[in-house]
Coordinates of C-alpha atoms in Angstrom, one line a residue:
X1 CA -65.4 -19.1 34.3
X2 CA -68.5 -17.6 36.1
X3 CA -67.1 -15.5 39.4
X4 CA -70.5 -16.2 41.5
X5 CA -71.1 -19.1 44.2
X6 CA -72.6 -22.7 42.4
X7 CA -74.5 -22.4 45.2
X8 CA -76.4 -19.1 44.1
X9 CA -78.3 -20.3 42.1
X10 CA -80.0 -16.7 41.2
X11 CA -76.8 -15.5 41.2
X12 CA -75.1 -18.2 39.2
X13 CA -78.4 -17.9 36.3
X14 CA -77.8 -14.2 35.8
X15 CA -74.2 -14.7 34.9
X16 CA -75.0 -16.9 32.7
X17 CA -77.6 -15.2 31.1
X18 CA -75.5 -12.0 31.2
X19 CA -72.9 -13.5 29.3
X20 CA -75.2 -15.1 26.5
X21 CA -76.8 -12.5 25.6
X22 CA -73.1 -10.3 24.6
X23 CA -72.1 -14.1 22.5
X24 CA -70.8 -16.0 24.7
X25 CA -70.4 -19.9 23.6
X26 CA -69.5 -21.4 27.0
X27 CA -70.0 -21.2 30.7
X28 CA -67.3 -23.3 33.6
X29 CA -68.5 -23.0 37.2
X30 CA -67.5 -24.9 40.3
X31 CA -68.4 -27.9 41.9
X32 CA -66.8 -29.1 44.5
X33 CA -69.4 -31.1 46.8
X34 CA -72.9 -31.9 46.9
X35 CA -75.0 -28.7 47.1
X36 CA -73.1 -27.7 43.9
X37 CA -74.0 -30.9 42.0
X38 CA -77.2 -30.7 43.4
X39 CA -77.0 -26.3 42.3
X40 CA -76.4 -27.1 38.9
X41 CA -79.8 -29.0 38.4
X42 CA -81.3 -26.1 39.4
X43 CA -79.3 -23.8 37.1
X44 CA -80.2 -25.9 33.6
X45 CA -83.8 -26.7 34.7
X46 CA -84.3 -22.4 35.4
X47 CA -82.2 -21.9 32.0
X48 CA -84.0 -24.3 30.0
X49 CA -87.5 -22.5 31.3
X50 CA -86.1 -19.3 30.8
X51 CA -85.0 -20.0 26.9
X52 CA -81.3 -20.4 27.4
X53 CA -79.6 -23.2 25.7
X54 CA -75.7 -22.0 26.4
X55 CA -73.6 -25.2 27.4
X56 CA -72.1 -25.5 31.4
X57 CA -69.1 -27.1 32.5
X58 CA -68.4 -28.3 35.7
X59 CA -64.8 -27.0 36.7
X60 CA -64.6 -31.0 39.7
X61 CA -62.2 -32.1 42.2
X62 CA -61.8 -35.0 44.3
X63 CA -65.4 -36.8 44.8
X64 CA -66.3 -39.5 41.9
X65 CA -70.0 -39.3 43.2
X66 CA -70.2 -36.0 43.0
X67 CA -68.9 -36.4 39.2
X68 CA -71.8 -38.5 38.4
X69 CA -74.4 -36.3 39.7
X70 CA -72.6 -33.4 37.7
X71 CA -72.5 -35.3 34.1
X72 CA -76.0 -35.4 34.6
X73 CA -76.9 -31.6 34.8
X74 CA -74.0 -30.0 32.7
X75 CA -72.6 -30.6 28.9
X76 CA -69.0 -30.7 29.8
X77 CA -67.3 -31.6 32.9
X78 CA -63.1 -31.4 33.7
X79 CA -61.6 -33.9 35.7
X80 CA -58.3 -32.8 37.6
X81 CA -56.2 -36.6 37.5
X82 CA -54.4 -35.5 39.8
X83 CA -56.5 -35.7 42.9
X84 CA -59.9 -37.3 41.1
X85 CA -59.3 -40.3 42.1
X86 CA -56.0 -40.7 42.9
X87 CA -55.6 -38.1 44.9
X88 CA -52.8 -36.2 46.8
X89 CA -53.4 -38.1 50.6
X90 CA -49.6 -38.7 51.5
X91 CA -46.5 -38.0 50.5
X92 CA -45.2 -38.6 47.0
X93 CA -41.2 -40.5 49.7
X94 CA -43.6 -42.6 50.9
X95 CA -45.0 -44.4 47.9
X96 CA -42.1 -46.4 45.6
X97 CA -42.4 -48.7 42.9
X98 CA -39.6 -50.9 42.1
X99 CA -41.3 -52.1 38.7
X100 CA -43.8 -50.4 36.1
X101 CA -46.0 -53.9 37.2
X102 CA -46.4 -52.3 40.4
X103 CA -46.6 -48.8 39.2
X104 CA -49.4 -49.9 37.1
X105 CA -51.5 -52.7 39.1
X106 CA -51.6 -49.9 41.6
X107 CA -53.8 -48.0 39.4
X108 CA -56.8 -50.7 39.7
X109 CA -58.8 -48.8 42.0
X110 CA -58.5 -45.4 40.0
X111 CA -60.2 -47.5 36.4
X112 CA -63.1 -48.6 39.2
X113 CA -63.3 -44.8 40.9
X114 CA -63.7 -43.4 36.8
X115 CA -65.4 -45.9 34.6
X116 CA -68.8 -44.8 35.9
X117 CA -68.2 -41.2 35.1
X118 CA -66.8 -42.4 31.3
X119 CA -70.5 -44.6 31.0
X120 CA -73.0 -41.4 32.8
X121 CA -71.1 -39.2 29.8
X122 CA -71.4 -41.8 26.8
X123 CA -75.9 -41.7 28.5
X124 CA -76.1 -38.4 28.3
X125 CA -73.7 -37.5 25.3
X126 CA -71.6 -35.0 27.7
X127 CA -68.1 -33.8 27.1
X128 CA -65.2 -34.3 29.2
X129 CA -61.7 -32.1 29.2
X130 CA -58.3 -34.5 31.6
X131 CA -57.1 -31.7 32.7
X132 CA -53.3 -32.5 34.5
X133 CA -52.2 -29.4 36.3
X134 CA -48.3 -29.2 36.9
X135 CA -49.4 -27.9 40.6
X136 CA -51.5 -31.8 42.0
X137 CA -50.0 -34.1 40.2
X138 CA -50.5 -37.0 42.6
X139 CA -48.2 -38.6 45.0
X140 CA -48.3 -42.4 43.0
X141 CA -47.4 -40.3 39.7
X142 CA -44.9 -38.0 42.0
X143 CA -43.3 -41.0 43.2
X144 CA -42.6 -43.0 39.6
X145 CA -42.3 -39.3 37.0
X146 CA -41.0 -36.8 39.7
X147 CA -42.6 -33.3 39.5
X148 CA -41.7 -33.1 35.2
X149 CA -44.0 -32.5 32.1
X150 CA -43.3 -35.7 31.9
X151 CA -45.5 -36.9 35.2
X152 CA -48.1 -34.6 33.6
X153 CA -48.3 -36.1 30.3
X154 CA -48.4 -39.8 31.5
X155 CA -51.2 -38.8 34.2
X156 CA -52.8 -37.1 31.3
X157 CA -52.7 -40.4 28.8
X158 CA -53.8 -42.7 32.2
X159 CA -56.9 -41.2 32.5
X160 CA -57.5 -41.3 27.8
X161 CA -56.6 -44.6 28.2
X162 CA -59.5 -45.7 30.4
X163 CA -61.7 -43.4 28.0
X164 CA -60.9 -45.2 25.0
X165 CA -61.3 -49.3 26.4
X166 CA -64.9 -48.0 26.8
X167 CA -65.3 -46.5 23.2
X168 CA -65.4 -43.1 24.9
X169 CA -63.6 -40.2 22.6
X170 CA -65.5 -37.5 23.5
X171 CA -63.0 -35.5 25.2
X172 CA -59.8 -33.2 25.0
X173 CA -56.7 -32.4 26.8
X174 CA -55.3 -29.6 28.9
X175 CA -51.4 -29.1 30.3
X176 CA -51.6 -26.4 32.8
X177 CA -49.3 -24.8 34.9
X178 CA -48.0 -21.4 36.0
X179 CA -44.6 -21.3 35.0
X180 CA -44.6 -21.1 31.0
X181 CA -41.7 -23.1 30.0
X182 CA -42.6 -26.0 32.0
X183 CA -46.6 -25.5 30.3
X184 CA -45.0 -25.3 27.0
X185 CA -42.9 -28.6 27.6
X186 CA -46.4 -31.1 28.8
X187 CA -48.2 -29.6 25.9
X188 CA -45.5 -30.4 23.5
X189 CA -44.1 -33.6 24.9
X190 CA -48.3 -34.5 25.0
X191 CA -48.3 -34.2 21.2
X192 CA -45.8 -36.4 20.3
X193 CA -47.1 -38.8 22.7
X194 CA -50.1 -38.3 20.7
X195 CA -48.6 -38.7 17.6
X196 CA -46.7 -41.8 18.7
X197 CA -49.4 -43.6 19.7
X198 CA -51.6 -42.4 16.3
X199 CA -54.4 -40.3 18.8
X200 CA -56.0 -36.9 17.2
X201 CA -57.4 -35.0 20.0
X202 CA -57.6 -31.5 21.2
X203 CA -55.5 -29.1 23.1
X204 CA -56.8 -26.8 25.2
X205 CA -54.1 -24.2 25.7
X206 CA -54.0 -22.5 29.4
X207 CA -51.2 -21.2 31.9
X208 CA -53.3 -21.5 35.2
X209 CA -53.0 -18.1 37.6
X210 CA -51.4 -16.2 34.6
X211 CA -52.7 -13.3 36.5
X212 CA -53.5 -9.6 35.6
X213 CA -51.9 -6.6 34.3
X214 CA -48.9 -7.0 31.6
X215 CA -46.8 -9.8 33.7
X216 CA -50.6 -12.2 33.0
X217 CA -50.2 -10.9 29.7
X218 CA -47.1 -11.7 29.2
X219 CA -47.0 -15.0 30.7
X220 CA -50.0 -15.9 29.4
X221 CA -48.5 -14.4 25.5
X222 CA -45.4 -16.3 25.8
X223 CA -46.7 -19.9 26.9
X224 CA -50.0 -19.3 24.3
X225 CA -48.1 -18.1 21.4
X226 CA -45.6 -20.3 21.4
X227 CA -47.9 -22.9 21.1
X228 CA -50.0 -21.6 18.3
X229 CA -46.8 -20.8 16.6
X230 CA -45.9 -24.6 17.1
X231 CA -50.1 -25.0 15.4
X232 CA -51.0 -27.0 18.8
X233 CA -53.8 -26.2 19.7
X234 CA -57.5 -25.8 19.7
X235 CA -59.3 -23.4 22.0
X236 CA -57.8 -21.2 24.3
X237 CA -57.5 -19.5 28.3
X238 CA -56.5 -16.7 29.6
X239 CA -56.5 -16.8 33.1
X240 CA -57.5 -13.6 34.6
X241 CA -56.8 -13.4 38.7
X242 CA -60.5 -12.5 40.1
X243 CA -59.0 -12.5 43.8
X244 CA -56.6 -9.4 43.5
X245 CA -59.0 -7.6 41.5
X246 CA -62.6 -6.1 41.2
X247 CA -65.1 -8.9 39.8
X248 CA -66.4 -7.8 36.7
X249 CA -67.9 -8.9 33.0
X250 CA -66.0 -9.2 30.8
X251 CA -66.0 -8.6 26.8
X252 CA -65.5 -10.9 24.5
X253 CA -62.5 -10.4 21.7
X254 CA -63.2 -9.6 18.0
X255 CA -61.8 -12.5 16.8
X256 CA -63.6 -15.1 15.4
X257 CA -63.6 -18.4 13.2
X258 CA -64.8 -16.5 10.0
X259 CA -63.8 -13.4 7.7
X260 CA -64.0 -11.6 10.2
X261 CA -60.8 -9.6 11.0
X262 CA -59.1 -8.4 14.4
X263 CA -58.6 -4.8 14.8
X264 CA -58.3 -4.6 18.1
X265 CA -54.1 -4.0 17.4
X266 CA -54.4 -0.8 15.3
X267 CA -54.2 1.3 18.1
X268 CA -51.6 1.0 21.7
X269 CA -51.6 2.7 24.8
X270 CA -48.2 3.0 24.6
X271 CA -47.9 4.7 21.6
X272 CA -48.9 3.9 17.9
X273 CA -46.7 4.3 14.6
X274 CA -48.7 4.5 11.4
X275 CA -47.2 4.3 8.1
X276 CA -48.7 6.7 5.5
X277 CA -48.3 5.7 1.9
X278 CA -48.8 7.3 -1.5
X279 CA -51.4 5.6 -3.9
X280 CA -49.1 6.9 -6.7
X281 CA -46.4 4.6 -5.2
X282 CA -47.9 1.7 -4.3
X283 CA -49.4 1.7 -7.9
X284 CA -45.7 2.3 -8.6
X285 CA -45.0 -0.6 -7.2
X286 CA -46.1 -3.0 -9.9
X287 CA -43.9 -2.3 -12.2
X288 CA -41.0 -3.6 -9.6
X289 CA -42.8 -6.9 -9.2
X290 CA -42.3 -9.2 -6.5
X291 CA -39.8 -7.0 -6.0
X292 CA -41.2 -4.0 -5.2
X293 CA -43.7 -6.1 -2.8
X294 CA -40.9 -6.7 -0.8
X295 CA -38.8 -3.9 -0.9
X296 CA -42.4 -2.4 0.7
X297 CA -42.8 -4.9 3.4
X298 CA -39.4 -4.7 4.6
X299 CA -39.6 -1.0 5.1
X300 CA -42.9 -1.0 6.8
X301 CA -40.5 -3.6 9.7
X302 CA -42.1 -6.7 8.4
X303 CA -40.6 -10.3 8.7
X304 CA -40.8 -12.1 5.4
X305 CA -41.6 -15.2 4.3
X306 CA -40.7 -16.7 1.1
X307 CA -44.1 -18.8 -0.3
X308 CA -44.8 -22.2 -2.4
X309 CA -44.9 -19.3 -4.8
X310 CA -41.5 -17.5 -4.6
X311 CA -43.7 -14.6 -3.0
X312 CA -42.8 -13.0 -0.3
X313 CA -45.2 -13.3 2.7
X314 CA -45.5 -10.6 5.5
X315 CA -45.3 -11.2 9.1
X316 CA -46.0 -8.5 11.8
X317 CA -43.2 -8.0 14.2
X318 CA -42.4 -5.8 17.0
X319 CA -41.0 -3.4 14.4
X320 CA -43.7 -3.2 12.0
X321 CA -45.6 -0.3 11.7
X322 CA -48.9 -0.6 13.2
X323 CA -51.1 0.4 10.6
X324 CA -51.2 1.7 7.4
X325 CA -52.1 5.4 6.1
X326 CA -53.9 5.5 2.0
X327 CA -55.6 9.0 1.3
X328 CA -57.5 7.0 -1.1
X329 CA -58.1 3.1 -2.3
X330 CA -56.5 1.1 -5.0
X331 CA -58.9 1.0 -8.2
X332 CA -60.6 -1.9 -8.8
X333 CA -58.2 -2.8 -11.3
X334 CA -55.4 -1.9 -9.9
X335 CA -54.6 -6.0 -8.4
X336 CA -51.4 -5.6 -8.0
X337 CA -51.9 -3.3 -5.4
X338 CA -54.6 -4.5 -4.1
X339 CA -53.0 -8.3 -3.8
X340 CA -50.4 -6.2 -1.8
X341 CA -52.4 -4.9 1.2
X342 CA -54.7 -8.4 1.4
X343 CA -51.1 -10.2 2.0
X344 CA -50.1 -7.2 4.2
X345 CA -53.6 -7.5 6.4
X346 CA -53.0 -11.4 6.0
X347 CA -49.9 -10.9 7.9
X348 CA -51.7 -8.9 10.9
X349 CA -50.7 -5.2 9.9
X350 CA -54.3 -3.6 8.5
X351 CA -54.6 -0.8 6.4
X352 CA -56.8 2.9 7.3
X353 CA -58.4 4.5 4.5
X354 CA -61.1 7.7 4.9
X355 CA -64.5 6.2 5.1
X356 CA -65.6 8.4 2.1
X357 CA -63.1 6.9 0.2
X358 CA -63.9 3.3 1.2
X359 CA -68.1 4.2 0.6
X360 CA -66.8 5.0 -3.3
X361 CA -65.1 2.8 -2.8
X362 CA -64.4 -0.8 -1.2
X363 CA -61.7 -2.2 0.2
X364 CA -62.1 -5.9 2.1
X365 CA -60.3 -5.6 5.4
X366 CA -59.9 -1.7 5.1
X367 CA -60.9 -0.1 8.2
X368 CA -62.4 3.2 8.2
X369 CA -61.8 6.8 9.7
X370 CA -64.7 8.7 11.0
X371 CA -64.7 11.9 12.0
X372 CA -66.9 13.5 14.7
X373 CA -69.2 15.6 11.4
X374 CA -69.1 12.1 9.3
X375 CA -71.2 10.6 12.2
X376 CA -74.8 10.5 10.1
X377 CA -73.3 9.9 6.8
X378 CA -74.6 5.9 6.9
X379 CA -71.4 4.3 6.8
X380 CA -71.5 3.0 9.8
X381 CA -73.9 0.4 11.3
X382 CA -74.4 1.8 14.8
X383 CA -77.0 4.2 15.8
X384 CA -76.3 6.6 18.6
X385 CA -77.3 9.2 21.6
X386 CA -76.5 13.1 20.6
X387 CA -75.1 14.9 22.7
X388 CA -78.1 16.2 24.1
X389 CA -79.6 13.6 25.2
X390 CA -81.9 13.1 22.3
X391 CA -81.8 10.3 20.0
X392 CA -80.3 10.7 16.4
X393 CA -81.0 7.8 14.2
X394 CA -79.8 6.6 11.2
X395 CA -82.0 4.8 8.4
X396 CA -79.6 1.4 7.4
X397 CA -81.4 0.9 4.1
X398 CA -78.8 1.6 3.1
X399 CA -76.4 1.5 5.3
X400 CA -72.6 1.0 3.1
X401 CA -71.3 -2.1 6.2
X402 CA -67.4 -0.4 6.4
X403 CA -66.1 -1.5 9.6
X404 CA -64.2 1.6 11.2
X405 CA -63.9 3.2 14.3
X406 CA -66.9 5.0 15.8
X407 CA -66.0 8.4 17.4
X408 CA -68.4 10.0 20.2
X409 CA -68.6 11.8 23.1
X410 CA -68.9 11.0 26.6
X411 CA -72.2 12.7 27.0
X412 CA -73.5 10.3 24.1
X413 CA -73.1 7.2 27.0
X414 CA -75.6 8.3 28.7
X415 CA -77.5 7.4 26.3
X416 CA -78.7 3.5 25.3
X417 CA -76.5 3.2 22.3
X418 CA -79.2 0.2 19.6
X419 CA -77.7 -3.1 19.2
X420 CA -75.7 -3.3 15.9
X421 CA -77.4 -5.4 13.4
X422 CA -75.8 -8.5 12.2
X423 CA -72.9 -8.5 11.1
X424 CA -71.5 -5.4 11.9
X425 CA -68.4 -4.7 12.8
X426 CA -67.6 -1.6 13.6
X427 CA -65.5 -0.4 16.8
X428 CA -66.9 2.8 18.9
X429 CA -63.9 5.2 20.4
X430 CA -65.0 7.8 22.8
X431 CA -63.3 11.9 22.7
X432 CA -62.4 12.6 26.2
X433 CA -61.7 16.4 26.5
X434 CA -61.0 16.9 29.6
X435 CA -64.0 19.1 31.0
X436 CA -66.2 15.8 31.6
X437 CA -68.0 15.8 34.4
X438 CA -66.8 12.7 37.4
X439 CA -70.9 11.1 36.6
X440 CA -69.8 11.4 33.2
X441 CA -66.2 9.4 33.2
X442 CA -68.1 7.3 35.9
X443 CA -70.6 6.6 32.8
X444 CA -67.4 5.6 30.6
X445 CA -66.1 3.1 33.2
X446 CA -69.6 1.7 34.0
X447 CA -69.8 0.7 29.9
X448 CA -66.7 -0.8 29.7
X449 CA -67.8 -3.1 27.3
X450 CA -69.8 -0.9 24.8
X451 CA -66.2 1.0 24.5
X452 CA -62.7 -0.3 22.5
X453 CA -60.7 2.9 23.1
X454 CA -60.3 6.6 24.8
X455 CA -58.9 9.1 22.4
X456 CA -57.3 12.0 24.6
X457 CA -58.1 15.2 22.2
X458 CA -57.3 17.6 24.5
X459 CA -58.5 21.6 23.9
X460 CA -55.2 24.4 23.9
X461 CA -57.0 26.2 27.5
X462 CA -56.8 22.7 29.5
X463 CA -53.9 21.2 30.6
X464 CA -53.8 18.1 28.9
X465 CA -50.8 16.6 31.6
X466 CA -54.3 17.4 34.1
X467 CA -56.8 16.1 32.0
X468 CA -54.6 12.7 31.4
X469 CA -54.1 12.1 35.0
X470 CA -57.6 12.8 35.7
X471 CA -58.4 10.0 33.1
X472 CA -56.2 7.6 34.1
X473 CA -56.4 8.0 37.9
X474 CA -60.3 7.7 37.1
X475 CA -60.3 3.9 35.3
X476 CA -57.3 2.4 37.6
X477 CA -59.3 3.5 41.1
X478 CA -63.0 1.3 39.2
X479 CA -60.1 -1.4 38.0
X480 CA -61.5 -0.1 33.9
X481 CA -58.5 -1.8 31.2
X482 CA -58.9 0.8 27.9
X483 CA -56.6 2.0 25.2
X484 CA -55.7 5.0 25.5
X485 CA -54.5 6.6 22.9
X486 CA -53.9 10.8 22.6
X487 CA -53.9 13.0 19.1
X488 CA -50.8 14.4 18.8
X489 CA -49.0 16.0 14.8
X490 CA -45.7 15.0 14.2
X491 CA -44.1 15.3 10.9
X492 CA -42.6 12.2 9.4
X493 CA -39.3 11.0 9.5
X494 CA -38.0 9.0 6.9
X495 CA -35.2 6.8 9.1
X496 CA -36.2 3.1 9.7
X497 CA -33.6 2.8 12.1
X498 CA -34.6 5.7 14.4
X499 CA -36.7 5.1 17.5
X500 CA -39.2 7.7 17.9
X501 CA -41.9 7.9 21.2
X502 CA -44.0 10.8 21.4
X503 CA -45.5 10.2 25.2
X504 CA -48.2 12.0 26.7
X505 CA -50.4 8.7 27.9
X506 CA -49.2 7.9 30.9
X507 CA -48.3 11.5 32.3
X508 CA -46.8 9.9 35.5
X509 CA -44.3 6.9 33.6
X510 CA -42.0 9.5 31.9
X511 CA -39.1 6.2 32.2
X512 CA -41.8 4.9 29.4
X513 CA -40.3 6.8 26.4
X514 CA -36.2 5.3 27.7
X515 CA -36.6 2.6 25.3
X516 CA -36.5 5.6 22.2
X517 CA -33.5 7.2 20.8
X518 CA -35.5 10.7 20.9
X519 CA -38.9 11.2 22.4
X520 CA -41.2 14.2 23.4
X521 CA -42.9 14.2 26.1
X522 CA -46.0 17.1 27.1
X523 CA -44.9 19.0 30.1
X524 CA -48.3 22.0 29.9
X525 CA -51.2 22.5 27.5
X526 CA -48.2 24.0 25.5
X527 CA -45.2 23.1 26.1
X528 CA -43.0 20.1 26.3
X529 CA -40.3 18.5 27.1
X530 CA -37.3 16.8 24.6
X531 CA -35.7 13.5 25.8
X532 CA -33.1 11.8 25.0
X533 CA -32.8 8.2 26.5
X534 CA -34.4 8.8 29.6
X535 CA -32.3 12.0 30.2
X536 CA -34.9 15.7 29.5
X537 CA -32.4 17.9 27.3
X538 CA -35.1 20.9 26.5
X539 CA -37.7 21.8 28.7
X540 CA -41.1 23.4 28.4
X541 CA -40.1 24.4 24.5
X542 CA -43.1 26.0 22.9
X543 CA -45.7 24.2 21.2
X544 CA -45.3 26.6 18.1
X545 CA -41.2 25.5 17.3
X546 CA -41.8 22.2 19.4
X547 CA -41.2 20.1 15.7
X548 CA -38.7 21.8 14.4
X549 CA -36.8 21.3 17.7
X550 CA -37.0 17.5 17.9
X551 CA -36.0 17.6 14.2
X552 CA -33.1 19.2 15.4
X553 CA -32.8 17.4 18.0
X554 CA -32.5 14.0 16.2
X555 CA -30.1 15.9 13.7
X556 CA -27.7 16.4 16.4
X557 CA -27.1 12.7 17.4
X558 CA -26.4 11.6 14.2
X559 CA -30.4 9.7 13.6
X560 CA -31.8 12.3 10.3
X561 CA -31.4 10.9 7.1
X562 CA -32.9 12.1 4.2
X563 CA -34.2 9.6 1.4
X564 CA -31.5 11.0 -1.1
X565 CA -28.4 9.5 2.1
X566 CA -31.1 6.4 2.5
X567 CA -30.6 5.8 -1.5
X568 CA -27.0 5.9 -1.8
X569 CA -26.5 3.7 1.4
X570 CA -29.0 1.1 0.4
X571 CA -26.7 1.3 -2.7
X572 CA -23.4 0.9 -1.8
X573 CA -25.0 -2.2 0.1
X574 CA -26.3 -3.9 -2.9
X575 CA -22.7 -3.2 -4.4
X576 CA -20.9 -5.0 -1.0
X577 CA -23.5 -8.3 -1.3
X578 CA -22.4 -7.7 -5.4
X579 CA -18.7 -7.9 -4.6
X580 CA -19.4 -11.1 -2.3
X581 CA -21.3 -13.3 -4.3
X582 CA -18.6 -12.5 -6.8
X583 CA -15.7 -13.7 -4.0
X584 CA -17.3 -16.5 -3.0
X585 CA -18.2 -17.9 -6.7
X586 CA -14.4 -17.0 -7.6
X587 CA -13.2 -19.1 -4.5
X588 CA -15.7 -22.1 -5.7
X589 CA -14.5 -21.9 -8.9
X590 CA -10.8 -23.0 -7.7
X591 CA -11.9 -25.3 -5.2
X592 CA -13.6 -26.7 -8.3

């Protein structure tokens, strides 16, 4: 949705063109009166003259005549049944209906007001969204159905009936509310009602005024994610409250329909878990058949579903590893290993492989691990500027289309990056060392749309704590929301029960590690503190012995398990399960 005033024709046109240039499919603008309606005609004409045919959607409230005027200029109209022709001009207590006939009879004026808009949409082949809002139900609906999801659904069904009566079917539904529970109930009830009526119109999912930051993401994820898990929804909208934050252009998500995979979930600012798997062990699982595949999925923390053919289907969960690290991809004839990795990728757990190995043996869906020294190896379909300001262009003719992360330093951003060719799915990661100038960090923030994550790799001569705090303060001041990952090294721990977190991404939030059993937080460039829960148990431990100290701390609390111990426990659990099954079978035989 645009952030300019619709009456500002030039500013709105410029913003729409910028959106179209980065791949937006539709832009929504607000129309509240006849001035905005006339501006819509000027905006559409200006875009056509400049060669932009991106569809526009007008968000309408009140005034049916204004909606008719606007529908002549834009490709889609959003109307709110609660205030389009039946606005809340009186309190619901002042309206009462004794019978259903009285309630239906009182909507005649709504048909009279809505019919001209339907005819205009049919004439100009316009689309419509019937968007009910829980907070703006009309007095008529409130008095009969109350402030409930049923009232939201009935309000939308009324307008849909009017559209169908005139043989107009180019519309979608939305049931938005600021409360995710009410929103979920409204959509589910609408889906059930459409099923009863034999309708099949699209659903547009969204949580009204979800807000910014963690709370907004949680509300949107709860509302939209629950409905998507139900199999409901055709389009989604993630609301951003621009009144609380600096207005700025956003970034389009990487996930789109087709073969493009979403790599944004690989690394997280709160710490990432990468599971290393030797190729020999992966290939050896093939001798165990489906049992070996299920065991691998469980060891990675995946939830399992049973497919139609009896094979286990992995699903990513909260406890699942973020990615699987392989030093080399399976051989082309190793169908078992490749099918296993494909199943993991489909379930949301991708495989990271060194770019050089992928170039020699491509693996569909894998993410390339690229080092700074390999930028000129022609593995990624991108070009960029060198740190000295000179252009460093790679020949793209024989480049291998490998999806991965492209690492650079902030100085590279001072040179304009070339646009990637069509089909490029590479990701841009910027390495921050901590000694960048304020101008370089400002350039980094200004070009947020071109960056996917920040990798902090501070040299020993600098304080990681100071560099991290400086970076986060800069991002906070400029309202930039980018994932930040710290480059840390730790030995592998063979225990699925251990919650281990290395915290350094948010130096002012040591309590963020409170959910971990044991954790390590960097105190300075050469020393770390060790935590158990939220309590500091050891301070200022030198880096050289920090890993050993962390392992000893884990062992002290009885959370360290060697592979032999885990295998023994698994055997004991299997024996117990077999004994329970035998006892159950004996009881059933006695009962028979």
